[in-house]
C-alpha atoms as a printed R data frame, in Angstrom:
   type eleno elety resid chain resno      x       y       z
1  ATOM     1    CA   UNK     A     1  2.785 -28.452 -20.140
2  ATOM     2    CA   UNK     A     2  3.760 -30.260 -23.314
3  ATOM     3    CA   UNK     A     3  4.943 -26.967 -24.812
4  ATOM     4    CA   UNK     A     4  7.221 -26.400 -21.843
5  ATOM     5    CA   UNK     A     5  8.737 -29.875 -22.205
6  ATOM     6    CA   UNK     A     6  9.306 -29.305 -25.936
7  ATOM     7    CA   UNK     A     7 11.039 -25.971 -25.242
8  ATOM     8    CA   UNK     A     8 13.265 -27.561 -22.593
9  ATOM     9    CA   UNK     A     9 14.151 -30.416 -24.947
10 ATOM    10    CA   UNK     A    10 15.039 -27.961 -27.736
11 ATOM    11    CA   UNK     A    11 17.268 -25.957 -25.384
12 ATOM    12    CA   UNK     A    12 19.064 -29.126 -24.284
13 ATOM    13    CA   UNK     A    13 19.575 -30.250 -27.887
14 ATOM    14    CA   UNK     A    14 20.892 -26.815 -28.832
15 ATOM    15    CA   UNK     A    15 23.333 -26.761 -25.927
16 ATOM    16    CA   UNK     A    16 24.576 -30.244 -26.788
17 ATOM    17    CA   UNK     A    17 25.135 -29.287 -30.439
18 ATOM    18    CA   UNK     A    18 27.010 -26.175 -29.364
19 ATOM    19    CA   UNK     A    19 29.207 -28.199 -26.999
20 ATOM    20    CA   UNK     A    20 30.110 -30.658 -29.768
21 ATOM    21    CA   UNK     A    21 31.168 -27.838 -32.094
22 ATOM    22    CA   UNK     A    22 33.640 -26.379 -29.602
23 ATOM    23    CA   UNK     A    23 37.312 -27.048 -30.237
24 ATOM    24    CA   UNK     A    24 38.779 -29.153 -27.494
25 ATOM    25    CA   UNK     A    25 41.256 -28.710 -25.961
26 ATOM    26    CA   UNK     A    26 41.081 -25.002 -26.376
27 ATOM    27    CA   UNK     A    27 44.120 -22.884 -27.026
28 ATOM    28    CA   UNK     A    28 45.627 -21.624 -23.777
29 ATOM    29    CA   UNK     A    29 44.750 -18.040 -23.146
30 ATOM    30    CA   UNK     A    30 43.659 -15.806 -20.331
31 ATOM    31    CA   UNK     A    31 42.608 -17.859 -17.367
32 ATOM    32    CA   UNK     A    32 44.778 -20.777 -18.387
33 ATOM    33    CA   UNK     A    33 45.406 -23.174 -15.517
34 ATOM    34    CA   UNK     A    34 48.806 -24.449 -16.647
35 ATOM    35    CA   UNK     A    35 50.604 -21.381 -15.283
36 ATOM    36    CA   UNK     A    36 52.045 -21.916 -11.789
37 ATOM    37    CA   UNK     A    37 50.426 -19.846  -9.055
38 ATOM    38    CA   UNK     A    38 53.260 -17.725  -7.664
39 ATOM    39    CA   UNK     A    39 51.186 -16.513  -4.717
40 ATOM    40    CA   UNK     A    40 50.641 -20.113  -3.671
41 ATOM    41    CA   UNK     A    41 54.351 -20.841  -4.026
42 ATOM    42    CA   UNK     A    42 55.235 -17.858  -1.807
43 ATOM    43    CA   UNK     A    43 52.650 -18.883   0.767
44 ATOM    44    CA   UNK     A    44 54.067 -22.411   0.956
45 ATOM    45    CA   UNK     A    45 57.615 -21.091   1.364
46 ATOM    46    CA   UNK     A    46 56.505 -18.663   4.096
47 ATOM    47    CA   UNK     A    47 54.602 -21.358   5.988
48 ATOM    48    CA   UNK     A    48 57.561 -23.737   5.824
49 ATOM    49    CA   UNK     A    49 59.885 -20.999   7.087
50 ATOM    50    CA   UNK     A    50 57.520 -20.247   9.985
51 ATOM    51    CA   UNK     A    51 57.321 -23.963  10.836
52 ATOM    52    CA   UNK     A    52 61.114 -24.239  10.779
53 ATOM    53    CA   UNK     A    53 61.421 -21.238  13.103
54 ATOM    54    CA   UNK     A    54 58.962 -22.720  15.560
55 ATOM    55    CA   UNK     A    55 60.782 -26.058  15.545
56 ATOM    56    CA   UNK     A    56 64.104 -24.272  16.091
57 ATOM    57    CA   UNK     A    57 62.682 -22.399  19.109
58 ATOM    58    CA   UNK     A    58 61.617 -25.583  20.859
C-alpha cells in the first residue's frame, strides 16, 4: 500500500515538473482557437435569414 502511494506521489511530482517546464503561452499552431469559426458564422447568418423570413411571412 505504501509503495502504491509513493508511486502515485512520484507520478504527480513528475507531471507537475513537466507542466512548469512548458512554455506558456504556446505559439499558435494547429488547433489554435484564435481563428474565427467560419462554419459558425455561416450558421448564424443562415439562422438570422430564416428568422427574418418567418417574421416577414407573419
